[in-house]
PDB file of C-alpha atoms in Angstrom:
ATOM      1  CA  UNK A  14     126.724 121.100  91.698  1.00 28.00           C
ATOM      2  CA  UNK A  15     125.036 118.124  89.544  1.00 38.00           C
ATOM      3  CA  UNK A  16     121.480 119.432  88.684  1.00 42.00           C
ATOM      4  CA  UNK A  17     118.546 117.046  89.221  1.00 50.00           C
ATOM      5  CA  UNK A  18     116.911 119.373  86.532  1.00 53.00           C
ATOM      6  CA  UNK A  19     117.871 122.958  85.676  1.00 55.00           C
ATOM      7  CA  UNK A  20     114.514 124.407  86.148  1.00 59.00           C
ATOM      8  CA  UNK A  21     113.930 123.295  89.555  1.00 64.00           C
ATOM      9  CA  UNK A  22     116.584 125.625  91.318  1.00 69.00           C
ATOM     10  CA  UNK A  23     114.730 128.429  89.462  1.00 79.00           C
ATOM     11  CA  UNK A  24     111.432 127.629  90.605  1.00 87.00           C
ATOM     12  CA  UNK A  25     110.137 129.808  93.125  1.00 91.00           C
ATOM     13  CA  UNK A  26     109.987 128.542  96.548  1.00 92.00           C
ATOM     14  CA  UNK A  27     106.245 127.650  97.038  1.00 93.00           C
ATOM     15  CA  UNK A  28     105.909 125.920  93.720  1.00 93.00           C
ATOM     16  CA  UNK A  29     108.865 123.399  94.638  1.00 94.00           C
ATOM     17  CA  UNK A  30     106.776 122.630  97.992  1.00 95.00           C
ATOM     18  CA  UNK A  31     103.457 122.449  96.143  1.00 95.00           C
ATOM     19  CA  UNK A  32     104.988 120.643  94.281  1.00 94.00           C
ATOM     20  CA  UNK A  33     106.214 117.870  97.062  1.00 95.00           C
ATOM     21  CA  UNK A  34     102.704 118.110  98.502  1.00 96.00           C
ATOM     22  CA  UNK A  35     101.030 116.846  95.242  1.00 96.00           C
ATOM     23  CA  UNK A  36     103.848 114.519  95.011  1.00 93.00           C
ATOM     24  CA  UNK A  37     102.990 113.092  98.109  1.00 94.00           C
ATOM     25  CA  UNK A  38      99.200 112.510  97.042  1.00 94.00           C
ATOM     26  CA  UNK A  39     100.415 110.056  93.683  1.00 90.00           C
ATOM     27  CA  UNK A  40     103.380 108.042  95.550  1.00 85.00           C
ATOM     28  CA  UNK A  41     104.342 109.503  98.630  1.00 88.00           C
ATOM     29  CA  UNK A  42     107.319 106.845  98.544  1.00 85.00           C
ATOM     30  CA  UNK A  43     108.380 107.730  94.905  1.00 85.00           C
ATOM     31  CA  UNK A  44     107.941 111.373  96.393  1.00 91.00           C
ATOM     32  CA  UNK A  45     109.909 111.488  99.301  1.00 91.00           C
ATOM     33  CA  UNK A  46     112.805 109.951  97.085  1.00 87.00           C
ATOM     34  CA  UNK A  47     112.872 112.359  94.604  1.00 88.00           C
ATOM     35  CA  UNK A  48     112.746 114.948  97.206  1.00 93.00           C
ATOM     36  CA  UNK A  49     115.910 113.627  99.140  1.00 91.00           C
ATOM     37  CA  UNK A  50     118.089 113.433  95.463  1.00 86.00           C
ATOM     38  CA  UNK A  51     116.984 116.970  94.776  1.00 89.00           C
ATOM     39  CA  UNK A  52     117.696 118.067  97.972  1.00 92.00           C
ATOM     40  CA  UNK A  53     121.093 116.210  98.183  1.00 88.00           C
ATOM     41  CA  UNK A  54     121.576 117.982  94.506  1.00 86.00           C
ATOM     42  CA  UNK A  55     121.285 121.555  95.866  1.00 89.00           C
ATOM     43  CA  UNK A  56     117.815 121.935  94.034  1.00 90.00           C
ATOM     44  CA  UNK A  57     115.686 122.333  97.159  1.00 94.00           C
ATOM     45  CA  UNK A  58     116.277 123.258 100.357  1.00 95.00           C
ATOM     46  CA  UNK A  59     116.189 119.894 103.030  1.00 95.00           C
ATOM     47  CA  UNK A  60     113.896 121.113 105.325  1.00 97.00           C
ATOM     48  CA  UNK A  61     111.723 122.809 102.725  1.00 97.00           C
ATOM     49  CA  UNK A  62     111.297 118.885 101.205  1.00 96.00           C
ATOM     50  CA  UNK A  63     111.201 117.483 104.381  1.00 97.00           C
ATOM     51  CA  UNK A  64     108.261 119.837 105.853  1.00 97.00           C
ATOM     52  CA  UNK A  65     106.235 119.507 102.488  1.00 97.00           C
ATOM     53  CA  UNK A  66     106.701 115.538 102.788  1.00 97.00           C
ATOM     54  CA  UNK A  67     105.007 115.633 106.310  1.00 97.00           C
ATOM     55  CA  UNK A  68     102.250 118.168 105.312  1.00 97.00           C
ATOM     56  CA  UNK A  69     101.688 116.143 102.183  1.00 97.00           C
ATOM     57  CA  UNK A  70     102.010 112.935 103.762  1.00 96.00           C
ATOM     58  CA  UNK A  71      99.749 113.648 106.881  1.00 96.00           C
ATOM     59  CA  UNK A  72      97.055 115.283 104.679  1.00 97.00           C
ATOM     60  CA  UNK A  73      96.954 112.526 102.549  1.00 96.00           C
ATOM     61  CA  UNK A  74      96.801 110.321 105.458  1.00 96.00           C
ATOM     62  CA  UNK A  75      93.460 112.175 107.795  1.00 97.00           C
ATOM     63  CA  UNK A  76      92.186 112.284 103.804  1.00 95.00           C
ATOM     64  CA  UNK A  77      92.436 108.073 103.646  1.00 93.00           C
ATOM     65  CA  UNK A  78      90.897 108.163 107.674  1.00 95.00           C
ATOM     66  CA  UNK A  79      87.678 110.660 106.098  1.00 95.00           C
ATOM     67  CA  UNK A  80      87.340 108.734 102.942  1.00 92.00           C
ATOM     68  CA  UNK A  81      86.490 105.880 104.906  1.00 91.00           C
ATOM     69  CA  UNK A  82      84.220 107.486 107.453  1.00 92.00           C
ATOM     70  CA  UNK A  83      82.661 108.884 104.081  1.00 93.00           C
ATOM     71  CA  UNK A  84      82.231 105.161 102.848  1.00 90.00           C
ATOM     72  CA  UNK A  85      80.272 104.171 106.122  1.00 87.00           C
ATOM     73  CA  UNK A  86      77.690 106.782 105.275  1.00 89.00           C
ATOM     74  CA  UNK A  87      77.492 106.325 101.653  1.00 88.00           C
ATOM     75  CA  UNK A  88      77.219 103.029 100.555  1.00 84.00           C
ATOM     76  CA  UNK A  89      77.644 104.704  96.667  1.00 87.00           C
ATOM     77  CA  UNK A  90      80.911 105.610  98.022  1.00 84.00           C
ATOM     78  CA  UNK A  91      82.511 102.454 100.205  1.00 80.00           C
ATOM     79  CA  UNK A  92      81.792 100.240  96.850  1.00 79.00           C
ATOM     80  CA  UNK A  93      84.812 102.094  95.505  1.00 79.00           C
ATOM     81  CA  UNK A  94      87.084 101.737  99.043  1.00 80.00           C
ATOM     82  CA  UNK A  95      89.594  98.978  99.699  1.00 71.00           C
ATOM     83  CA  UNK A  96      88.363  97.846 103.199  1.00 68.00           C
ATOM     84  CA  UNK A  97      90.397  94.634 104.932  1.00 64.00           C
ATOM     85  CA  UNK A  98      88.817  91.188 103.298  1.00 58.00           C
ATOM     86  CA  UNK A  99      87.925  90.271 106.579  1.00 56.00           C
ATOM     87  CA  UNK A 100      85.323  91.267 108.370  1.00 56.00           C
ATOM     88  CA  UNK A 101      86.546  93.471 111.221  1.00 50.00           C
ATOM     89  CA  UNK A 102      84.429  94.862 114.144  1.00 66.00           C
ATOM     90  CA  UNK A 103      84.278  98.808 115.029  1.00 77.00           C
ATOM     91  CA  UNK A 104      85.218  97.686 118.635  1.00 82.00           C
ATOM     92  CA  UNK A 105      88.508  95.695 117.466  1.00 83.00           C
ATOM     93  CA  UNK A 106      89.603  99.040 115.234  1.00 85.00           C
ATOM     94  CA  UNK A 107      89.065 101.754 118.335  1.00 86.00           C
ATOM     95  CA  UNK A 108      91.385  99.008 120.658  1.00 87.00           C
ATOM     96  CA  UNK A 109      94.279  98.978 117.891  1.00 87.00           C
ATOM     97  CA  UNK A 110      94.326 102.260 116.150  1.00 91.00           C
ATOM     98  CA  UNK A 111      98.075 102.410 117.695  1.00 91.00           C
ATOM     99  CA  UNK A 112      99.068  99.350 116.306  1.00 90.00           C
ATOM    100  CA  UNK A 113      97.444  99.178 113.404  1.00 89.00           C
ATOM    101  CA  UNK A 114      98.560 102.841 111.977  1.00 92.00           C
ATOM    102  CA  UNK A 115     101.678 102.247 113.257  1.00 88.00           C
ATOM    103  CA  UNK A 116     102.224  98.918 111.681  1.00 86.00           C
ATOM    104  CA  UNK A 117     100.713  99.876 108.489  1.00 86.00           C
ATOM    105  CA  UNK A 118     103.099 103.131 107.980  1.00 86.00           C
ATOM    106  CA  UNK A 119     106.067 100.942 107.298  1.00 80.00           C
ATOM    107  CA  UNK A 120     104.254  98.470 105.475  1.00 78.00           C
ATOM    108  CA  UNK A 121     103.922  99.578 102.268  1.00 72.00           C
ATOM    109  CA  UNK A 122     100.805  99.185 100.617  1.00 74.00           C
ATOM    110  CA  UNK A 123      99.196  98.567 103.911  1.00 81.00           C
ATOM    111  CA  UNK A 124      97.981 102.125 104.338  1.00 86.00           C
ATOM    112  CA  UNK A 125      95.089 102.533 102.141  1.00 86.00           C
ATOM    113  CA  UNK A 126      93.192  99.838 103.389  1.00 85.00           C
ATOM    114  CA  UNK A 127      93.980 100.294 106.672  1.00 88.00           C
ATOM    115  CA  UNK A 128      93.388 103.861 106.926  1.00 93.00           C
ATOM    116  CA  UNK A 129      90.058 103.807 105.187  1.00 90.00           C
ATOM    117  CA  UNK A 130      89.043 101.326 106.937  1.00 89.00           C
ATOM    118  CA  UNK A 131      90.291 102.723 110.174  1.00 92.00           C
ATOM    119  CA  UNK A 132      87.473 105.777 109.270  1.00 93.00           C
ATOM    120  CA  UNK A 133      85.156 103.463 107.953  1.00 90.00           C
ATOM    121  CA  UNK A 134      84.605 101.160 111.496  1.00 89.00           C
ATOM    122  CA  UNK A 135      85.041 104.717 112.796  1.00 90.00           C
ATOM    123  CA  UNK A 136      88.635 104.371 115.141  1.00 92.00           C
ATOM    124  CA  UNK A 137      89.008 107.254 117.620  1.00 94.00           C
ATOM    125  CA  UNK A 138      90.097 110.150 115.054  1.00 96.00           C
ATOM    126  CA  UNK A 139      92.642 112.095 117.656  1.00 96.00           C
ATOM    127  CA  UNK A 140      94.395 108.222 118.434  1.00 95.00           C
ATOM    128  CA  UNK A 141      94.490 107.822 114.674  1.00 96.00           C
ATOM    129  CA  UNK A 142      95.576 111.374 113.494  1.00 96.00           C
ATOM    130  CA  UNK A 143      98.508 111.308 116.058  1.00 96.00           C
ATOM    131  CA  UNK A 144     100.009 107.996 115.613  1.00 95.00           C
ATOM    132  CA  UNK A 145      99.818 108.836 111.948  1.00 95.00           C
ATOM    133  CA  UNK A 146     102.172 111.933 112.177  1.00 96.00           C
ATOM    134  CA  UNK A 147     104.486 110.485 114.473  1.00 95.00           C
ATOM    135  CA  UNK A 148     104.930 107.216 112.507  1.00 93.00           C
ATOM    136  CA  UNK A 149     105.372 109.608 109.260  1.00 93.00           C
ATOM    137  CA  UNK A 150     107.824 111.732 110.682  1.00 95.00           C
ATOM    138  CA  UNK A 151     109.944 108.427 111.775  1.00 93.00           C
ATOM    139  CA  UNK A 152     109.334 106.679 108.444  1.00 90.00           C
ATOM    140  CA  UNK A 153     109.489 109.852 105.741  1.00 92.00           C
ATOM    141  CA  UNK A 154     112.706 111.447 107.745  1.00 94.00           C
ATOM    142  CA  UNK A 155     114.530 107.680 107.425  1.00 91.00           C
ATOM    143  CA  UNK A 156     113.453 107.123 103.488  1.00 87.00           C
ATOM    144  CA  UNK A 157     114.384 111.340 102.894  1.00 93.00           C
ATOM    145  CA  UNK A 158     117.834 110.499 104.227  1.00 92.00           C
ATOM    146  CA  UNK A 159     118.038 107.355 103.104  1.00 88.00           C
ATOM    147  CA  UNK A 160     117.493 108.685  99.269  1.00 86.00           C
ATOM    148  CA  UNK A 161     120.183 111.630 100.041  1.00 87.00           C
ATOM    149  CA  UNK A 162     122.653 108.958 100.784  1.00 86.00           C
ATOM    150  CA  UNK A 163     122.022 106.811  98.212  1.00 82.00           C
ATOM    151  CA  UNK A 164     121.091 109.560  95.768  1.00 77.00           C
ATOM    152  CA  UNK A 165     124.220 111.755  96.179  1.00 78.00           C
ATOM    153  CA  UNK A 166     126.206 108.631  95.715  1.00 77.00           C
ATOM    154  CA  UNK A 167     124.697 107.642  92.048  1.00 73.00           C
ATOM    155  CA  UNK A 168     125.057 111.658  91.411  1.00 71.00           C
ATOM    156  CA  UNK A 169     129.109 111.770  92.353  1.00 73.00           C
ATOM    157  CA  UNK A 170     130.136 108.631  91.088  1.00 68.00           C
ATOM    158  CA  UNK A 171     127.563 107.498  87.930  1.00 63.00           C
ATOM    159  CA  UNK A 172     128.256 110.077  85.576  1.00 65.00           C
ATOM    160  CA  UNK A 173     126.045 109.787  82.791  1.00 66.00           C
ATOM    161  CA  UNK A 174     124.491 106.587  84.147  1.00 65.00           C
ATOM    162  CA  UNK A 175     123.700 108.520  87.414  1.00 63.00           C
ATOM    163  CA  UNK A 176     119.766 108.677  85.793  1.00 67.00           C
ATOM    164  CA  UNK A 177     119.533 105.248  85.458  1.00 69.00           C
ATOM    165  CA  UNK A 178     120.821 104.543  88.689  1.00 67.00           C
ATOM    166  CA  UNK A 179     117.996 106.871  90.260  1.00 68.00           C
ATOM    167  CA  UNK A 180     115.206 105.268  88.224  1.00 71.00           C
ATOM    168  CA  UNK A 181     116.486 101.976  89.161  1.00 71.00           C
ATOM    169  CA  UNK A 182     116.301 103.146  92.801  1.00 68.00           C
ATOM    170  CA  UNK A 183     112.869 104.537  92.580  1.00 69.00           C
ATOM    171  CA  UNK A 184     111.266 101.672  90.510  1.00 71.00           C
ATOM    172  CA  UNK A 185     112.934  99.483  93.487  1.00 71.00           C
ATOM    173  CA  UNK A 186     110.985 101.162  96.251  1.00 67.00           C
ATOM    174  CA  UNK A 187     107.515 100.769  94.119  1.00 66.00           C
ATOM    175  CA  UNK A 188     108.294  97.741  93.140  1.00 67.00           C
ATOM    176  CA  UNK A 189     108.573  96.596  96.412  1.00 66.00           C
ATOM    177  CA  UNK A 190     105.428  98.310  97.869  1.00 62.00           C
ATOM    178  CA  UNK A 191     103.409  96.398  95.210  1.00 61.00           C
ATOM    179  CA  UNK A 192     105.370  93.036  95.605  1.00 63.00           C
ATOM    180  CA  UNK A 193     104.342  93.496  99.667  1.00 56.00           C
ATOM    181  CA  UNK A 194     100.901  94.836  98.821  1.00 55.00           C
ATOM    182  CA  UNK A 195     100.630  91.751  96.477  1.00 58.00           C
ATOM    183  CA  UNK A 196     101.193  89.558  99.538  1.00 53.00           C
ATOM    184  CA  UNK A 197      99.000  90.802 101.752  1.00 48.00           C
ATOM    185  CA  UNK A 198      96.256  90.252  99.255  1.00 49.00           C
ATOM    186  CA  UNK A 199      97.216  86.965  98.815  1.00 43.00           C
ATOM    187  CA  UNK A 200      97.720  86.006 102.479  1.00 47.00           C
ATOM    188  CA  UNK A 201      94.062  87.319 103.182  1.00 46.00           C
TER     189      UNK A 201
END
């Protein structure tokens, strides 16, 4: 077995999923990657990473939905919050909380804007919190195994390049939620 790092498979079970969880809060992306190599590496257990990815990832997500609602009462607070450039009615939010959390799941870089300001113009919280989880269990299972494929490949076949090959693969996927991100700024 090719080690991802020989502490991890000492590390007691709890810390490696605390550890996933707090991933998930910095780069959720970058986090769900790393968890599908190590798990493909033996390090962690699959559904250990894959269960800490939701928790972490839905947290973070109802966090996003409350920091917003938190912006709406405090306007100290919404001065620091990425809202959409456009103004955008309460009444348009609550009739595409689907779509829009939906949407903005696979979209990277969509998500912080759209979830805050999903809280902010105050989008039906139950409509929000449940597309959320679905759309992360579709999206953070496909990345997960996506990342075991293409991780356990670079850890067979690169030998001593293999590390390179997985920081080339995770700069990729945050390179291309900021080149999207970028975009969308643009295009608004």
């Amino acid at each position: 077995m090719i080690a991802i790092g020989p502490a991890l498979a000492t590390q007691p079970t709890w810390l490696k999923a605390a550890s996933i969880v707090l991933g998930t809060f910095i780069l959720e992306d970058v986090a769900t990657v790393l968890s599908g190599v190590a798990a493909r590496a033996g390090q962690v257990d699959m559904f250990l990473a894959l269960g800490a990815l939701y928790f972490g990832v839905a947290v973070g997500d109802m966090g996003l939905y409350w920091l917003g609602a938190a912006g709406a009462r405090w306007p100290y607070l919404r001065r620091f919050l990425t809202l959409p450039k456009r103004e955008r009615t309460q009444d348009w939010f609550t009739r595409n909380t689907i779509r829009i959390v939906a949407i903005s799941r696979f979209v990277p870089g969509a998500r912080l804007p759209l979830y805050t300001a999903c809280g902010f113009f105050r989008a039906p919280f139950l409509r929000f919190a449940v597309t959320a989880v679905l759309a992360t269990l579709v999206w953070t299972t496909m990345l997960f195994l996506l990342a075991m494929r293409i991780g356990g490949w670079l850890l067979a076949h690169q030998g001593g390049w293999r590390w390179a090959g997985l920081a080339g693969f995770v700069l990729c996927i945050v390179l291309m939620g900021r080149l999207i991100a970028r975009i969308q700024t643009v295009s608004q």
